[in-house]
Short mmCIF file of C-alpha atoms and ligand atoms in Angstrom, two decimals:
data_model
loop_
_atom_site.label_atom_id
_atom_site.label_comp_id
_atom_site.label_asym_id
_atom_site.label_seq_id
_atom_site.Cartn_x
_atom_site.Cartn_y
_atom_site.Cartn_z
CA MET A 475 34.25 101.64 -9.15
CA ARG A 476 34.60 98.77 -11.57
CA ARG A 477 32.23 96.62 -9.58
CA ARG A 478 29.62 99.30 -9.48
CA PHE A 479 29.95 99.73 -13.20
CA ASN A 480 29.52 95.98 -13.70
CA SER A 481 26.49 95.72 -11.53
CA HIS A 482 25.04 98.66 -13.38
CA ILE A 483 25.52 96.84 -16.64
CA ARG A 484 24.02 93.73 -15.14
CA CYS A 485 21.03 95.72 -14.01
CA THR A 486 20.61 97.24 -17.45
CA VAL A 487 20.83 93.79 -19.02
CA CYS A 488 18.28 92.47 -16.55
CA LEU A 489 16.01 95.37 -17.26
CA CYS A 490 16.38 94.87 -20.97
CA VAL A 491 15.61 91.17 -20.71
CA PHE A 492 12.62 91.85 -18.53
CA SER A 493 11.21 94.56 -20.71
CA LEU A 494 11.77 92.44 -23.82
CA LEU A 495 9.93 89.61 -22.13
CA ALA A 496 7.13 91.95 -21.15
CA ILE A 497 6.90 93.37 -24.68
CA THR A 498 6.90 89.85 -26.15
CA LEU A 499 4.18 88.73 -23.76
CA VAL A 500 2.04 91.77 -24.51
CA ALA A 501 2.60 91.34 -28.26
CA PHE A 502 1.77 87.64 -27.99
CA GLY A 503 -1.37 88.33 -26.01
CA ALA A 504 -2.36 91.05 -28.46
CA ALA A 505 -1.78 88.76 -31.45
CA GLY A 506 -3.87 86.07 -29.75
CA ALA A 507 -6.67 88.56 -29.16
CA MET A 508 -6.45 89.72 -32.79
CA TYR A 509 -6.81 86.14 -33.98
CA ASP A 510 -9.80 85.66 -31.71
CA LYS A 511 -11.35 88.71 -33.37
CA ILE A 512 -10.72 87.30 -36.85
CA ASP A 513 -12.18 83.93 -35.89
CA GLN A 514 -15.23 85.56 -34.36
CA ALA A 515 -15.83 87.74 -37.42
CA ALA A 516 -15.42 84.74 -39.72
CA LEU A 517 -18.03 82.85 -37.71
CA ASP A 518 -20.36 85.86 -37.62
CA ALA A 519 -20.13 86.19 -41.40
CA ARG A 520 -21.51 82.68 -41.74
CA SER A 521 -24.26 83.03 -39.21
CA GLY A 522 -26.21 85.95 -40.58
CA LYS A 523 -24.17 88.88 -39.27
CA LEU A 524 -22.47 89.59 -42.55
CA GLU A 525 -22.16 93.38 -42.47
CA GLN A 526 -20.94 93.49 -38.90
CA ALA A 527 -18.36 90.81 -39.70
CA GLN A 528 -17.12 92.57 -42.81
CA ALA A 529 -16.73 95.85 -40.91
CA ALA A 530 -14.73 94.10 -38.18
CA LEU A 531 -12.46 92.42 -40.72
CA LYS A 532 -11.96 95.63 -42.70
CA SER A 533 -10.79 97.41 -39.56
CA LEU A 534 -8.17 94.66 -39.05
CA LEU A 535 -6.78 95.23 -42.56
CA ALA A 536 -5.02 98.36 -41.31
CA ASP A 537 -2.90 96.46 -38.79
CA LYS A 538 0.17 94.76 -40.24
CA SER A 539 -0.06 91.81 -37.87
CA THR A 540 -3.61 90.96 -38.95
CA ALA A 541 -3.81 92.31 -42.51
CA VAL A 542 -3.00 88.99 -44.20
CA MET A 543 -5.48 86.84 -42.32
CA ALA A 544 -8.20 89.52 -42.32
CA GLY A 545 -7.82 89.86 -46.11
CA TYR A 546 -8.00 86.10 -46.49
CA GLU A 547 -11.18 85.87 -44.42
CA LEU A 548 -12.80 88.78 -46.28
CA GLY A 549 -11.94 87.13 -49.58
CA LEU A 550 -13.25 83.77 -48.41
CA ILE A 551 -16.67 85.24 -47.63
CA HIS A 552 -16.95 86.23 -51.32
CA TYR A 553 -15.23 83.10 -52.59
CA GLU A 554 -17.69 80.87 -50.78
CA ASP A 555 -20.53 82.87 -52.29
CA GLY A 556 -19.16 82.24 -55.76
CA GLU A 557 -18.07 85.89 -56.18
CA LEU A 558 -14.56 85.23 -57.47
CA ASP A 559 -14.19 88.73 -58.92
CA LYS A 560 -14.56 90.20 -55.44
CA ALA A 561 -12.43 87.55 -53.73
CA MET A 562 -9.51 87.87 -56.15
CA PRO A 563 -8.25 91.39 -55.27
CA LEU A 564 -8.62 90.73 -51.53
CA PHE A 565 -6.60 87.52 -51.76
CA LYS A 566 -4.01 89.17 -53.97
CA THR A 567 -3.48 92.11 -51.63
CA ALA A 568 -3.22 89.78 -48.64
CA LEU A 569 -0.54 87.74 -50.39
CA SER A 570 1.40 90.78 -51.54
CA THR A 571 1.43 91.87 -47.89
CA ALA A 572 2.69 88.43 -46.86
CA PHE A 573 5.34 88.44 -49.59
CA PRO A 574 6.41 92.04 -50.09
CA GLY A 575 8.98 92.91 -52.70
CA SER A 576 9.56 91.40 -56.08
CA VAL A 577 8.68 87.82 -56.94
CA SER A 578 11.32 85.31 -58.04
CA GLY A 579 10.56 85.42 -61.75
CA ARG A 580 10.38 81.64 -62.15
CA ASP A 581 8.23 80.55 -65.08
CA GLU A 582 4.96 78.63 -65.02
CA GLN A 583 6.57 75.27 -65.66
CA ALA A 584 9.15 75.70 -62.90
CA LEU A 585 6.50 76.80 -60.42
CA THR A 586 4.09 74.00 -61.32
CA ALA A 587 6.83 71.46 -60.71
CA LEU A 588 7.22 72.82 -57.17
CA LEU A 589 3.52 72.72 -56.22
CA ASN A 590 3.70 69.57 -54.12
CA GLN A 591 6.74 70.76 -52.16
CA GLU A 592 6.24 71.93 -48.62
CA GLU A 593 8.92 74.54 -48.65
CA ASP A 594 7.69 77.92 -49.84
CA ALA A 595 4.34 76.32 -50.70
CA SER A 596 2.26 79.47 -50.23
CA ARG A 597 4.65 81.74 -52.08
CA ILE A 598 4.79 79.35 -55.03
CA ARG A 599 0.99 79.46 -55.27
CA TYR A 600 1.08 83.25 -55.10
CA GLU A 601 3.59 83.51 -57.93
CA LEU A 602 1.83 80.92 -60.07
CA GLY A 603 -1.46 82.70 -59.40
CA LEU A 604 0.03 85.98 -60.65
CA LEU A 605 1.14 84.27 -63.86
CA CYS A 606 -2.29 82.68 -64.36
CA GLN A 607 -3.94 86.02 -63.76
CA SER A 608 -1.74 87.74 -66.33
CA LYS A 609 -2.85 85.11 -68.85
CA GLY A 610 -6.52 85.74 -68.08
CA LYS A 611 -7.05 82.49 -66.15
CA GLN A 612 -8.97 84.22 -63.35
CA ALA A 613 -10.63 81.24 -61.69
CA GLU A 614 -7.40 79.27 -61.58
CA ALA A 615 -5.52 82.26 -60.17
CA THR A 616 -8.11 82.85 -57.45
CA LYS A 617 -7.97 79.19 -56.40
CA LEU A 618 -4.17 79.31 -56.21
CA PHE A 619 -4.29 82.50 -54.13
CA ARG A 620 -6.85 80.92 -51.81
CA ASP A 621 -4.70 77.79 -51.37
CA GLY A 622 -1.63 79.92 -50.69
CA LEU A 623 -3.48 81.78 -47.95
CA SER A 624 -4.95 78.63 -46.49
CA ILE A 625 -1.40 77.29 -46.14
CA ILE A 626 -0.37 80.45 -44.29
CA SER A 627 -3.47 80.16 -42.14
CA SER A 628 -2.57 76.60 -41.13
CA GLN A 629 1.01 77.69 -40.36
CA GLY A 630 2.42 75.67 -43.24
CA ALA A 631 1.06 72.36 -41.92
CA THR A 632 0.58 69.63 -44.53
CA TYR A 633 -1.85 66.71 -44.83
CA VAL A 634 -0.78 63.46 -43.20
CA GLY A 635 -3.76 61.31 -44.23
CA VAL A 636 -6.56 59.59 -42.37
CA LYS A 637 -4.57 56.51 -41.30
CA LYS A 638 -2.37 58.61 -39.00
CA CYS A 639 -5.40 60.03 -37.22
CA LYS A 640 -6.99 56.61 -37.00
CA SER A 641 -3.97 55.25 -35.12
CA CYS A 642 -4.86 57.40 -32.10
CA HIS A 643 -8.56 58.15 -32.60
CA PHE A 644 -10.02 54.78 -33.42
CA LYS A 645 -13.45 55.58 -31.95
CA GLN A 646 -13.92 58.74 -34.01
CA TRP A 647 -12.57 56.93 -37.07
CA SER A 648 -14.91 53.95 -36.80
CA SER A 649 -17.96 56.17 -36.56
CA TRP A 650 -16.67 58.61 -39.21
CA ARG A 651 -16.18 55.88 -41.80
CA LYS A 652 -19.88 55.03 -41.68
CA THR A 653 -20.83 58.63 -42.53
CA LYS A 654 -21.36 60.10 -45.98
CA MET A 655 -18.18 62.13 -45.44
CA ALA A 656 -16.04 59.04 -45.73
CA THR A 657 -17.40 58.13 -49.16
CA THR A 658 -17.67 61.43 -51.02
CA PHE A 659 -15.01 60.18 -53.46
CA GLU A 660 -17.01 57.05 -54.38
CA VAL A 661 -19.78 59.32 -55.63
CA LEU A 662 -17.52 60.42 -58.51
CA LYS A 663 -17.11 56.91 -59.93
CA PRO A 664 -19.02 55.93 -63.08
CA GLY A 665 -22.38 54.31 -62.41
CA VAL A 666 -22.55 55.49 -58.79
CA ARG A 667 -25.61 57.65 -57.95
CA ALA A 668 -26.66 57.43 -61.59
CA GLU A 669 -30.13 58.81 -60.96
CA GLU A 670 -28.91 61.83 -58.96
CA LYS A 671 -26.21 62.53 -61.53
CA THR A 672 -28.72 62.55 -64.35
CA LYS A 673 -30.85 64.99 -62.36
CA LEU A 674 -27.80 67.23 -61.87
CA LYS A 675 -27.10 67.01 -65.64
CA PHE A 676 -23.92 65.00 -65.14
CA ASP A 677 -23.17 62.00 -67.33
CA PRO A 678 -23.84 58.99 -65.07
CA ASN A 679 -21.40 56.82 -67.03
CA LYS A 680 -18.54 59.28 -66.95
CA ASP A 681 -15.57 58.86 -64.59
CA TYR A 682 -15.27 62.10 -62.59
CA THR A 683 -12.52 60.82 -60.27
CA LYS A 684 -9.81 62.75 -62.10
CA ASP A 685 -11.83 65.90 -62.75
CA PRO A 686 -10.25 68.91 -60.99
CA GLU A 687 -13.71 70.54 -61.01
CA CYS A 688 -14.95 67.90 -58.58
CA LEU A 689 -11.92 66.85 -56.53
CA GLY A 690 -11.69 70.02 -54.44
CA CYS A 691 -14.90 69.13 -52.61
CA HIS A 692 -15.02 65.34 -52.89
CA THR A 693 -11.51 64.72 -51.49
CA SER A 694 -9.32 66.36 -48.84
CA GLY A 695 -6.40 68.71 -49.35
CA TYR A 696 -6.56 68.67 -53.14
CA GLY A 697 -3.98 71.24 -54.29
CA ILE A 698 -2.17 71.38 -50.92
CA PRO A 699 1.05 69.50 -50.08
CA GLY A 700 0.32 66.05 -48.66
CA GLY A 701 -3.31 66.24 -49.79
CA TYR A 702 -5.20 64.41 -52.52
CA VAL A 703 -3.39 64.02 -55.85
CA VAL A 704 -4.36 62.45 -59.14
CA ALA A 705 -1.83 59.64 -59.15
CA ALA A 706 -0.16 58.46 -62.32
CA GLU A 707 -0.35 54.73 -62.96
CA GLY A 708 2.63 52.97 -61.40
CA ASP A 709 3.42 55.85 -59.02
CA ALA A 710 2.98 53.92 -55.76
CA GLU A 711 3.81 56.86 -53.52
CA ALA A 712 1.27 59.16 -55.15
CA GLN A 713 -1.31 56.35 -55.08
CA LYS A 714 -0.85 56.00 -51.33
CA GLN A 715 -1.12 59.75 -50.86
CA ALA A 716 -4.33 59.73 -52.90
CA ALA A 717 -5.84 56.81 -50.97
CA ASP A 718 -5.06 58.51 -47.64
CA ASN A 719 -6.99 61.62 -48.67
CA GLU A 720 -10.06 60.22 -50.45
CA GLY A 721 -13.35 61.57 -49.19
CA VAL A 722 -13.77 64.20 -46.49
CA THR A 723 -11.18 62.93 -44.05
CA CYS A 724 -10.42 64.11 -40.52
CA GLU A 725 -8.17 66.80 -41.94
CA GLY A 726 -10.89 67.86 -44.38
CA CYS A 727 -12.66 69.35 -41.34
CA HIS A 728 -9.92 69.76 -38.72
CA GLY A 729 -7.26 71.14 -41.06
CA PRO A 730 -3.90 69.67 -42.08
CA GLY A 731 -2.29 67.86 -39.16
CA SER A 732 1.47 67.55 -39.74
CA LYS A 733 2.28 70.10 -37.04
CA SER A 734 -0.47 69.38 -34.54
CA ILE A 735 0.22 65.63 -34.38
CA VAL A 736 3.65 66.40 -32.94
CA ILE A 737 1.90 68.09 -30.00
CA GLN A 738 -0.77 65.38 -29.83
CA GLU A 739 1.92 62.69 -29.65
CA ASP A 740 3.41 64.53 -26.70
CA ILE A 741 0.02 64.81 -24.98
CA LYS A 742 -0.53 61.10 -25.46
CA GLU A 743 2.90 60.03 -24.33
CA ASN A 744 3.04 62.24 -21.24
CA LYS A 745 -0.68 62.06 -20.46
CA ARG A 746 -0.49 65.79 -19.90
CA PRO A 747 -3.16 68.48 -19.88
CA TYR A 748 -3.31 70.82 -22.87
CA THR A 749 -5.35 73.77 -24.09
CA PHE A 750 -6.85 74.13 -27.53
CA ALA A 751 -4.73 77.28 -28.03
CA GLU A 752 -1.64 75.03 -28.31
CA LEU A 753 -3.10 73.25 -31.31
CA ARG A 754 -4.56 76.44 -32.78
CA ALA A 755 -1.10 78.00 -32.78
CA VAL A 756 0.06 75.38 -35.30
CA GLY A 757 -2.93 75.83 -37.55
CA PHE A 758 -5.24 73.15 -36.17
CA GLN A 759 -8.97 73.83 -36.53
CA HIS A 760 -11.68 73.46 -34.01
CA ALA A 761 -14.31 72.11 -36.37
CA ASP A 762 -17.15 74.60 -36.80
CA VAL A 763 -19.17 76.09 -39.64
CA ARG A 764 -15.96 77.26 -41.32
CA SER A 765 -14.89 73.63 -41.72
CA CYS A 766 -17.97 73.00 -43.84
CA THR A 767 -18.46 76.09 -46.01
CA PRO A 768 -15.37 75.51 -48.22
CA CYS A 769 -17.50 72.72 -49.78
CA HIS A 770 -21.09 73.41 -48.74
CA ASN A 771 -21.57 76.56 -50.78
CA PRO A 772 -23.20 77.68 -54.03
CA SER A 773 -20.26 76.41 -56.14
CA ASP A 774 -21.57 72.91 -55.39
CA PRO A 775 -23.14 72.08 -58.77
CA GLY A 776 -26.20 70.76 -56.97
CA LYS A 777 -26.97 74.11 -55.33
CA GLU A 778 -28.68 77.27 -56.54
CA PRO A 779 -26.91 80.65 -56.48
CA GLY A 780 -27.56 82.34 -53.13
CA TYR A 781 -27.57 79.03 -51.25
CA HIS A 782 -26.38 79.26 -47.64
CA PHE A 783 -25.32 76.34 -45.49
CA ILE A 784 -26.94 76.23 -42.07
CA TYR A 785 -24.56 74.61 -39.63
CA GLU A 786 -27.07 73.78 -36.90
CA ASP A 787 -29.23 71.82 -39.33
CA ASN A 788 -26.30 69.82 -40.68
CA ARG A 789 -24.05 69.31 -37.71
CA THR A 790 -25.57 65.97 -36.94
CA GLU A 791 -24.70 62.41 -37.71
CA ASP A 792 -22.59 63.25 -40.73
CA GLN A 793 -19.32 64.02 -38.92
CA HIS A 794 -18.72 61.38 -36.27
CA GLU A 795 -19.72 60.46 -32.78
CA ASN A 796 -18.31 62.95 -30.26
CA ILE A 797 -16.25 61.44 -27.49
CA GLU A 798 -15.30 63.31 -24.36
CA LEU A 799 -11.70 64.52 -24.27
CA LYS A 800 -9.55 63.43 -21.35
CA TYR A 801 -6.63 65.87 -21.32
CA ARG A 802 -8.11 69.04 -22.72
CA LYS A 803 -8.27 71.96 -20.29
CA GLU A 804 -10.59 74.86 -21.29
C1 HEC B 1933 -17.98 73.43 -54.13
C2 HEC B 1933 -17.96 72.04 -53.77
C3 HEC B 1933 -18.36 70.97 -54.74
C4 HEC B 1933 -17.91 70.78 -56.03
C5 HEC B 1933 -16.94 71.64 -56.81
C6 HEC B 1933 -18.55 69.56 -56.48
N1 HEC B 1933 -19.35 69.03 -55.51
FE1 HEC B 1933 -20.51 67.37 -55.65
N2 HEC B 1933 -21.28 67.77 -53.80
C7 HEC B 1933 -20.87 68.77 -52.96
C8 HEC B 1933 -21.67 68.74 -51.74
C9 HEC B 1933 -21.51 69.70 -50.56
C10 HEC B 1933 -22.58 67.69 -51.89
C11 HEC B 1933 -23.67 67.31 -50.90
C12 HEC B 1933 -24.81 68.20 -51.13
C13 HEC B 1933 -25.91 68.05 -50.13
O1 HEC B 1933 -26.45 66.94 -49.98
O2 HEC B 1933 -26.26 69.06 -49.53
C14 HEC B 1933 -22.31 67.09 -53.20
C15 HEC B 1933 -23.02 66.01 -53.74
C16 HEC B 1933 -22.76 65.43 -54.96
C17 HEC B 1933 -23.48 64.30 -55.51
C18 HEC B 1933 -24.62 63.56 -54.84
C19 HEC B 1933 -25.90 64.24 -55.14
C20 HEC B 1933 -27.08 63.53 -54.53
O3 HEC B 1933 -28.19 64.10 -54.66
O4 HEC B 1933 -26.94 62.46 -53.96
C21 HEC B 1933 -22.95 64.03 -56.75
C22 HEC B 1933 -23.36 62.93 -57.72
C23 HEC B 1933 -21.88 65.00 -56.97
N3 HEC B 1933 -21.80 65.82 -55.86
C24 HEC B 1933 -21.09 65.04 -58.09
C25 HEC B 1933 -20.17 66.04 -58.36
C26 HEC B 1933 -19.40 66.11 -59.59
C27 HEC B 1933 -19.48 65.11 -60.73
C28 HEC B 1933 -18.64 67.24 -59.50
C29 HEC B 1933 -17.69 67.79 -60.54
C30 HEC B 1933 -18.21 68.06 -61.84
C31 HEC B 1933 -18.93 67.86 -58.21
N4 HEC B 1933 -19.87 67.10 -57.55
C32 HEC B 1933 -18.36 69.03 -57.75
C33 HEC B 1933 -19.89 69.70 -53.21
C34 HEC B 1933 -19.26 69.87 -54.43
C1 HEC B 1934 -17.33 66.62 -41.50
C2 HEC B 1934 -16.42 67.21 -40.58
C3 HEC B 1934 -15.58 66.33 -39.68
C4 HEC B 1934 -14.82 65.26 -40.05
C5 HEC B 1934 -14.65 64.66 -41.43
C6 HEC B 1934 -14.14 64.82 -38.86
N1 HEC B 1934 -14.50 65.59 -37.79
FE1 HEC B 1934 -13.80 65.46 -35.87
N2 HEC B 1934 -15.10 66.88 -35.29
C7 HEC B 1934 -15.98 67.54 -36.11
C8 HEC B 1934 -16.86 68.36 -35.29
C9 HEC B 1934 -17.97 69.25 -35.81
C10 HEC B 1934 -16.44 68.17 -33.94
C11 HEC B 1934 -17.04 68.80 -32.69
C12 HEC B 1934 -16.50 70.14 -32.47
C13 HEC B 1934 -17.26 70.78 -31.32
O1 HEC B 1934 -16.87 70.55 -30.17
O2 HEC B 1934 -18.26 71.43 -31.58
C14 HEC B 1934 -15.33 67.25 -33.99
C15 HEC B 1934 -14.63 66.83 -32.86
C16 HEC B 1934 -13.53 65.95 -32.88
C17 HEC B 1934 -12.72 65.59 -31.74
C18 HEC B 1934 -12.91 66.08 -30.33
C19 HEC B 1934 -13.52 64.98 -29.50
C20 HEC B 1934 -14.83 64.54 -30.00
O3 HEC B 1934 -14.96 63.35 -30.30
O4 HEC B 1934 -15.74 65.38 -30.15
C21 HEC B 1934 -11.78 64.68 -32.17
C22 HEC B 1934 -10.71 63.99 -31.35
C23 HEC B 1934 -12.00 64.51 -33.60
N3 HEC B 1934 -13.06 65.31 -34.00
C24 HEC B 1934 -11.24 63.69 -34.39
C25 HEC B 1934 -11.57 63.37 -35.71
C26 HEC B 1934 -10.95 62.30 -36.46
C27 HEC B 1934 -9.85 61.41 -35.95
C28 HEC B 1934 -11.55 62.29 -37.68
C29 HEC B 1934 -11.31 61.35 -38.84
C30 HEC B 1934 -11.45 59.93 -38.58
C31 HEC B 1934 -12.52 63.38 -37.72
N4 HEC B 1934 -12.52 63.99 -36.49
C32 HEC B 1934 -13.28 63.74 -38.81
C33 HEC B 1934 -16.04 67.47 -37.48
C34 HEC B 1934 -15.40 66.52 -38.26
C1 HEC B 1935 -14.09 68.69 -48.47
C2 HEC B 1935 -15.50 69.01 -48.68
C3 HEC B 1935 -16.49 68.90 -47.54
C4 HEC B 1935 -16.36 69.39 -46.25
C5 HEC B 1935 -15.17 70.09 -45.64
C6 HEC B 1935 -17.61 69.09 -45.60
N1 HEC B 1935 -18.45 68.42 -46.45
FE1 HEC B 1935 -20.29 67.69 -45.98
N2 HEC B 1935 -20.40 66.81 -47.85
C7 HEC B 1935 -19.48 66.93 -48.84
C8 HEC B 1935 -19.89 66.14 -49.99
C9 HEC B 1935 -19.13 66.02 -51.30
C10 HEC B 1935 -21.09 65.50 -49.63
C11 HEC B 1935 -21.94 64.55 -50.48
C12 HEC B 1935 -21.75 63.14 -50.04
C13 HEC B 1935 -22.72 62.19 -50.69
O1 HEC B 1935 -23.72 62.59 -51.24
O2 HEC B 1935 -22.45 60.97 -50.60
C14 HEC B 1935 -21.40 65.97 -48.27
C15 HEC B 1935 -22.53 65.58 -47.53
C16 HEC B 1935 -22.87 66.08 -46.29
C17 HEC B 1935 -24.07 65.74 -45.57
C18 HEC B 1935 -25.13 64.79 -46.06
C19 HEC B 1935 -26.11 65.52 -46.88
C20 HEC B 1935 -27.20 64.65 -47.40
O3 HEC B 1935 -27.94 65.20 -48.23
O4 HEC B 1935 -27.30 63.50 -47.01
C21 HEC B 1935 -24.06 66.46 -44.38
C22 HEC B 1935 -25.13 66.47 -43.30
C23 HEC B 1935 -22.83 67.20 -44.35
N3 HEC B 1935 -22.12 66.96 -45.51
C24 HEC B 1935 -22.45 68.04 -43.32
C25 HEC B 1935 -21.19 68.64 -43.22
C26 HEC B 1935 -20.74 69.42 -42.08
C27 HEC B 1935 -21.56 69.73 -40.86
C28 HEC B 1935 -19.46 69.80 -42.35
C29 HEC B 1935 -18.54 70.64 -41.50
C30 HEC B 1935 -18.39 70.29 -40.10
C31 HEC B 1935 -19.10 69.28 -43.67
N4 HEC B 1935 -20.17 68.59 -44.16
C32 HEC B 1935 -17.88 69.46 -44.28
C33 HEC B 1935 -18.33 67.69 -48.81
C34 HEC B 1935 -17.81 68.30 -47.66
C1 HEC B 1936 -0.09 60.07 -31.42
C2 HEC B 1936 -1.51 60.09 -31.26
C3 HEC B 1936 -2.35 61.08 -32.04
C4 HEC B 1936 -2.40 61.26 -33.40
C5 HEC B 1936 -1.56 60.58 -34.48
C6 HEC B 1936 -3.45 62.21 -33.63
N1 HEC B 1936 -4.00 62.62 -32.45
FE1 HEC B 1936 -5.53 63.91 -32.20
N2 HEC B 1936 -5.26 63.90 -30.20
C7 HEC B 1936 -4.44 63.01 -29.54
C8 HEC B 1936 -4.61 63.19 -28.11
C9 HEC B 1936 -3.90 62.38 -27.01
C10 HEC B 1936 -5.54 64.22 -27.93
C11 HEC B 1936 -6.13 64.74 -26.63
C12 HEC B 1936 -7.24 63.77 -26.32
C13 HEC B 1936 -7.91 63.98 -24.99
O1 HEC B 1936 -7.80 65.04 -24.40
O2 HEC B 1936 -8.62 63.03 -24.61
C14 HEC B 1936 -5.95 64.63 -29.27
C15 HEC B 1936 -6.90 65.60 -29.55
C16 HEC B 1936 -7.47 65.81 -30.81
C17 HEC B 1936 -8.59 66.68 -31.08
C18 HEC B 1936 -9.34 67.52 -30.09
C19 HEC B 1936 -8.82 68.92 -30.12
C20 HEC B 1936 -9.53 69.79 -29.15
O3 HEC B 1936 -8.95 70.06 -28.09
O4 HEC B 1936 -10.63 70.25 -29.46
C21 HEC B 1936 -8.86 66.59 -32.41
C22 HEC B 1936 -9.94 67.32 -33.18
C23 HEC B 1936 -7.88 65.67 -32.97
N3 HEC B 1936 -7.06 65.22 -31.97
C24 HEC B 1936 -7.82 65.32 -34.30
C25 HEC B 1936 -6.78 64.62 -34.87
C26 HEC B 1936 -6.57 64.49 -36.29
C27 HEC B 1936 -7.45 65.11 -37.35
C28 HEC B 1936 -5.46 63.72 -36.46
C29 HEC B 1936 -4.79 63.34 -37.74
C30 HEC B 1936 -4.30 64.44 -38.55
C31 HEC B 1936 -4.96 63.40 -35.14
N4 HEC B 1936 -5.78 63.96 -34.21
C32 HEC B 1936 -3.84 62.63 -34.89
C33 HEC B 1936 -3.60 62.08 -30.10
C34 HEC B 1936 -3.35 61.95 -31.45
#
């Protein structure tokens, strides 16, 4: 009698474990498929199928598991068109879904001091954004919201700097450093590109290397932990962090790498096959048009309103030579 009872329990436990596993697998698969849908819509939005993409993203807003990222992508479409007033509420709703309940109540000074910390990085930007918004600083608030969501989107990964990537990808690095992407920071120095600056109504003798209006697009990870910072004189650590993120670095296009390099180290050490989905799951980006449009958009002072970046025309020599991957499967 006792034995039968026990085996019954065992069976129930087994069944429970199995069904949990099955549910998890289905949920995982479903989440993966949802992300594929978001990615596809985000690509469509930038390749002429705007209405279709927006409809697809709006339908994903209703599902809890995709509401945050769908809201982010919808907001980004407007943000990258310079329509901050439309981006703002979408970003804000997405963040309030990610961080339901009341906010901590910390003041602006306390939050600003925490900006370069990894822990809670997206929530801190959300809270600081809310404070900025309440003080009428709309543009600043929208940027903070966007950064908070981009941190969620890259699974909290931070910037590690170009030297780390170089240590394993020397070939890509040596061709990248000859491209214009490697020197976008130089352009901001006084006297550089004087003629072009004059044409753009910039002061050719002014030093723009500390101007927050320029750094977002002429450096990598500005405003995100580990990314570019304006270093105070004598702060050696910040100076190193700045130097590692000058220009459009690897992470400027592939996304922050702190989490993916752990996997890449393992691939290298064990010479093992991998799929891109492994890297995607920790926020790594397969470089495509979405890697470019955060900078190549009408907010670039050199562009007219309504400007649209055409990937196919620009995906040429200005990234780096492409080298066949050895371990990547599918
Ligand atoms: C929204 C992103 C963005 C911002 C903000 C931005 N830039 Fe740029 N900038 C770009 C891009 C993209 C290019 C390359 C444009 C191209 O060739 O299509 C560029 C090119 C330039 C050039 C070279 C122009 C040429 O014709 O050679 C200069 C100079 C420049 N930027 C200065 C600045 C300064 C100064 C600021 C701040 C006041 C600034 N940029 C802010 C994105 C930006
Ligand atoms: C301006 C954007 C940009 C920058 C900056 C950039 N990449 Fe890429 N990278 C791309 C694109 C685009 C691809 C090709 C994606 C595809 O398959 O269509 C790519 C592909 C790759 C690949 C896959 C193999 C290959 O060579 O195609 C590796 C590895 C890579 N990049 C590493 C790096 C490293 C390391 C750096 C920095 C030294 C870097 N990338 C900087 C855009 C960029
Ligand atoms: C972090 C911002 C940023 C990102 C991301 C970025 N770019 Fe750029 N890009 C710039 C800036 C700034 C310049 C201007 C450099 C200069 O004039 O020296 C530029 C210049 C270029 C140029 C040269 C234009 C010219 O007139 O000579 C090409 C081509 C280009 N980018 C393509 C791309 C592509 C393709 C991607 C995405 C795979 C990309 N960029 C991603 C900021 C960016
Ligand atoms: C410890 C070594 C190591 C470091 C550090 C490293 N990678 Fe990699 N990475 C690899 C290996 C190994 C692969 C797989 C290469 C292959 O299949 O040939 C890879 C693959 C990639 C790919 C291709 C992804 C794909 O499947 O499309 C990109 C892009 C890339 N790395 C970019 C970067 C960037 C950006 C950095 C810096 C943030 C970086 N890597 C740092 C070892 C490294």
